[in-house]
């Protein structure tokens, strides 16, 4: 599941950087959730533990050497750490936009150094 997840991270980030716009990935995320919970060989519950895992993997995949995100960036995004399952269950949809805005700012900041 980790390699699939890393592939999805690359697709999301690449499509945002090329388009320069925010695409609504909610439908894609809901479809992925359905595939994971209904068709995966070893389905995992979409709960707070899942949220923590996705959050940590997503940030780790975007900044594996910890060169882009500042501690303040991670602290601000950490508000979503236990809420990703809620977003996948239809209660809001803010994490991806906040993450991509922060990531874009981090890349720009590091390019200016």
PDB file of C-alpha atoms in Angstrom:
ATOM      1  CA  UNK A   1       0.000   0.000   0.000  1.00  0.00           C
ATOM      2  CA  UNK A   2       2.961   2.296   0.636  1.00  0.00           C
ATOM      3  CA  UNK A   3       4.107   2.265  -3.028  1.00  0.00           C
ATOM      4  CA  UNK A   4       0.572   3.035  -4.228  1.00  0.00           C
ATOM      5  CA  UNK A   5       0.382   5.852  -1.727  1.00  0.00           C
ATOM      6  CA  UNK A   6       3.720   7.323  -2.851  1.00  0.00           C
ATOM      7  CA  UNK A   7       2.586   7.125  -6.464  1.00  0.00           C
ATOM      8  CA  UNK A   8      -0.601   9.041  -5.617  1.00  0.00           C
ATOM      9  CA  UNK A   9       1.413  11.718  -3.814  1.00  0.00           C
ATOM     10  CA  UNK A  10       3.550  12.250  -6.903  1.00  0.00           C
ATOM     11  CA  UNK A  11       0.476  12.444  -9.160  1.00  0.00           C
ATOM     12  CA  UNK A  12      -1.256  15.001  -6.927  1.00  0.00           C
ATOM     13  CA  UNK A  13       1.789  17.229  -6.531  1.00  0.00           C
ATOM     14  CA  UNK A  14       2.744  17.008 -10.207  1.00  0.00           C
ATOM     15  CA  UNK A  15      -0.767  17.795 -11.429  1.00  0.00           C
ATOM     16  CA  UNK A  16      -0.951  20.818  -9.121  1.00  0.00           C
ATOM     17  CA  UNK A  17       2.427  22.143 -10.189  1.00  0.00           C
ATOM     18  CA  UNK A  18       1.602  21.764 -13.889  1.00  0.00           C
ATOM     19  CA  UNK A  19      -1.922  23.124 -13.736  1.00  0.00           C
ATOM     20  CA  UNK A  20      -1.159  25.884 -11.262  1.00  0.00           C
ATOM     21  CA  UNK A  21      -4.727  25.521 -10.078  1.00  0.00           C
ATOM     22  CA  UNK A  22      -6.433  23.693  -7.270  1.00  0.00           C
ATOM     23  CA  UNK A  23      -8.243  20.635  -8.601  1.00  0.00           C
ATOM     24  CA  UNK A  24     -10.970  19.097  -6.499  1.00  0.00           C
ATOM     25  CA  UNK A  25      -9.636  15.667  -5.575  1.00  0.00           C
ATOM     26  CA  UNK A  26     -12.529  14.825  -3.301  1.00  0.00           C
ATOM     27  CA  UNK A  27     -14.153  12.448  -5.774  1.00  0.00           C
ATOM     28  CA  UNK A  28     -10.820  10.722  -6.424  1.00  0.00           C
ATOM     29  CA  UNK A  29     -10.180  10.405  -2.695  1.00  0.00           C
ATOM     30  CA  UNK A  30     -13.644   8.977  -2.042  1.00  0.00           C
ATOM     31  CA  UNK A  31     -13.124   6.422  -4.822  1.00  0.00           C
ATOM     32  CA  UNK A  32      -9.735   5.472  -3.389  1.00  0.00           C
ATOM     33  CA  UNK A  33     -11.283   5.122   0.088  1.00  0.00           C
ATOM     34  CA  UNK A  34     -13.955   2.837  -1.341  1.00  0.00           C
ATOM     35  CA  UNK A  35     -11.343   0.696  -3.088  1.00  0.00           C
ATOM     36  CA  UNK A  36      -9.265   0.431   0.081  1.00  0.00           C
ATOM     37  CA  UNK A  37     -12.169  -0.421   2.376  1.00  0.00           C
ATOM     38  CA  UNK A  38     -14.128  -2.708   0.041  1.00  0.00           C
ATOM     39  CA  UNK A  39     -11.670  -4.316  -2.358  1.00  0.00           C
ATOM     40  CA  UNK A  40      -8.250  -4.375  -0.728  1.00  0.00           C
ATOM     41  CA  UNK A  41      -6.845  -7.765   0.285  1.00  0.00           C
ATOM     42  CA  UNK A  42      -6.233  -6.449   3.789  1.00  0.00           C
ATOM     43  CA  UNK A  43      -8.639  -3.539   4.224  1.00  0.00           C
ATOM     44  CA  UNK A  44      -7.868  -1.050   6.931  1.00  0.00           C
ATOM     45  CA  UNK A  45     -10.469   0.971   8.787  1.00  0.00           C
ATOM     46  CA  UNK A  46     -10.565   4.637   7.857  1.00  0.00           C
ATOM     47  CA  UNK A  47     -10.196   6.011  11.365  1.00  0.00           C
ATOM     48  CA  UNK A  48      -7.844   8.230  13.368  1.00  0.00           C
ATOM     49  CA  UNK A  49      -5.024   5.674  13.074  1.00  0.00           C
ATOM     50  CA  UNK A  50      -5.438   5.757   9.302  1.00  0.00           C
ATOM     51  CA  UNK A  51      -5.407   9.571   9.411  1.00  0.00           C
ATOM     52  CA  UNK A  52      -2.140   9.649  11.329  1.00  0.00           C
ATOM     53  CA  UNK A  53      -0.553   7.158   8.938  1.00  0.00           C
ATOM     54  CA  UNK A  54      -1.698   9.064   5.819  1.00  0.00           C
ATOM     55  CA  UNK A  55      -0.601  12.398   7.274  1.00  0.00           C
ATOM     56  CA  UNK A  56       2.857  11.127   8.231  1.00  0.00           C
ATOM     57  CA  UNK A  57       3.350   9.315   4.918  1.00  0.00           C
ATOM     58  CA  UNK A  58       2.171  12.298   2.892  1.00  0.00           C
ATOM     59  CA  UNK A  59       4.502  14.752   4.609  1.00  0.00           C
ATOM     60  CA  UNK A  60       7.339  12.231   4.547  1.00  0.00           C
ATOM     61  CA  UNK A  61       6.871  11.654   0.824  1.00  0.00           C
ATOM     62  CA  UNK A  62       6.810  15.359   0.041  1.00  0.00           C
ATOM     63  CA  UNK A  63       9.847  16.230   2.141  1.00  0.00           C
ATOM     64  CA  UNK A  64      11.840  13.058   2.872  1.00  0.00           C
ATOM     65  CA  UNK A  65      15.050  14.933   3.707  1.00  0.00           C
ATOM     66  CA  UNK A  66      13.219  17.565   5.761  1.00  0.00           C
ATOM     67  CA  UNK A  67      14.568  20.443   3.702  1.00  0.00           C
ATOM     68  CA  UNK A  68      11.402  22.280   2.732  1.00  0.00           C
ATOM     69  CA  UNK A  69       8.888  22.348   5.575  1.00  0.00           C
ATOM     70  CA  UNK A  70       9.677  24.496   8.587  1.00  0.00           C
ATOM     71  CA  UNK A  71       8.634  23.359  12.047  1.00  0.00           C
ATOM     72  CA  UNK A  72       5.919  26.039  11.887  1.00  0.00           C
ATOM     73  CA  UNK A  73       4.623  24.556   8.612  1.00  0.00           C
ATOM     74  CA  UNK A  74       4.381  21.081  10.122  1.00  0.00           C
ATOM     75  CA  UNK A  75       2.767  22.468  13.284  1.00  0.00           C
ATOM     76  CA  UNK A  76       0.111  24.281  11.246  1.00  0.00           C
ATOM     77  CA  UNK A  77      -0.628  21.221   9.119  1.00  0.00           C
ATOM     78  CA  UNK A  78      -0.710  18.973  12.192  1.00  0.00           C
ATOM     79  CA  UNK A  79      -4.170  20.314  12.945  1.00  0.00           C
ATOM     80  CA  UNK A  80      -5.329  17.863  10.253  1.00  0.00           C
ATOM     81  CA  UNK A  81      -3.358  14.866  11.525  1.00  0.00           C
ATOM     82  CA  UNK A  82      -6.342  13.167  13.192  1.00  0.00           C
ATOM     83  CA  UNK A  83      -9.006  14.607  10.898  1.00  0.00           C
ATOM     84  CA  UNK A  84      -8.230  13.109   7.502  1.00  0.00           C
ATOM     85  CA  UNK A  85     -10.636  10.233   8.092  1.00  0.00           C
ATOM     86  CA  UNK A  86     -13.336  12.782   8.887  1.00  0.00           C
ATOM     87  CA  UNK A  87     -12.656  14.551   5.598  1.00  0.00           C
ATOM     88  CA  UNK A  88     -12.861  11.255   3.714  1.00  0.00           C
ATOM     89  CA  UNK A  89     -16.179  10.622   5.439  1.00  0.00           C
ATOM     90  CA  UNK A  90     -17.604  13.914   4.181  1.00  0.00           C
ATOM     91  CA  UNK A  91     -16.892  16.320   7.046  1.00  0.00           C
ATOM     92  CA  UNK A  92     -15.038  19.119   5.292  1.00  0.00           C
ATOM     93  CA  UNK A  93     -12.288  19.124   2.719  1.00  0.00           C
ATOM     94  CA  UNK A  94      -9.462  21.485   3.609  1.00  0.00           C
ATOM     95  CA  UNK A  95      -6.298  19.454   4.172  1.00  0.00           C
ATOM     96  CA  UNK A  96      -5.158  18.999   0.591  1.00  0.00           C
ATOM     97  CA  UNK A  97      -5.496  22.683  -0.269  1.00  0.00           C
ATOM     98  CA  UNK A  98      -3.674  23.712   2.928  1.00  0.00           C
ATOM     99  CA  UNK A  99      -0.944  21.158   2.312  1.00  0.00           C
ATOM    100  CA  UNK A 100      -0.365  22.149  -1.292  1.00  0.00           C
ATOM    101  CA  UNK A 101      -0.322  25.863  -0.464  1.00  0.00           C
ATOM    102  CA  UNK A 102       2.220  25.219   2.302  1.00  0.00           C
ATOM    103  CA  UNK A 103       4.283  22.964   0.061  1.00  0.00           C
ATOM    104  CA  UNK A 104       4.326  25.491  -2.766  1.00  0.00           C
ATOM    105  CA  UNK A 105       5.402  28.233  -0.337  1.00  0.00           C
ATOM    106  CA  UNK A 106       8.110  25.955   1.076  1.00  0.00           C
ATOM    107  CA  UNK A 107       9.486  25.203  -2.383  1.00  0.00           C
ATOM    108  CA  UNK A 108       9.507  28.897  -3.275  1.00  0.00           C
ATOM    109  CA  UNK A 109      11.220  29.761   0.016  1.00  0.00           C
ATOM    110  CA  UNK A 110      13.930  27.160  -0.534  1.00  0.00           C
ATOM    111  CA  UNK A 111      14.486  28.354  -4.117  1.00  0.00           C
ATOM    112  CA  UNK A 112      15.060  31.890  -2.837  1.00  0.00           C
ATOM    113  CA  UNK A 113      17.886  30.817  -0.514  1.00  0.00           C
TER     114      UNK A 113
END
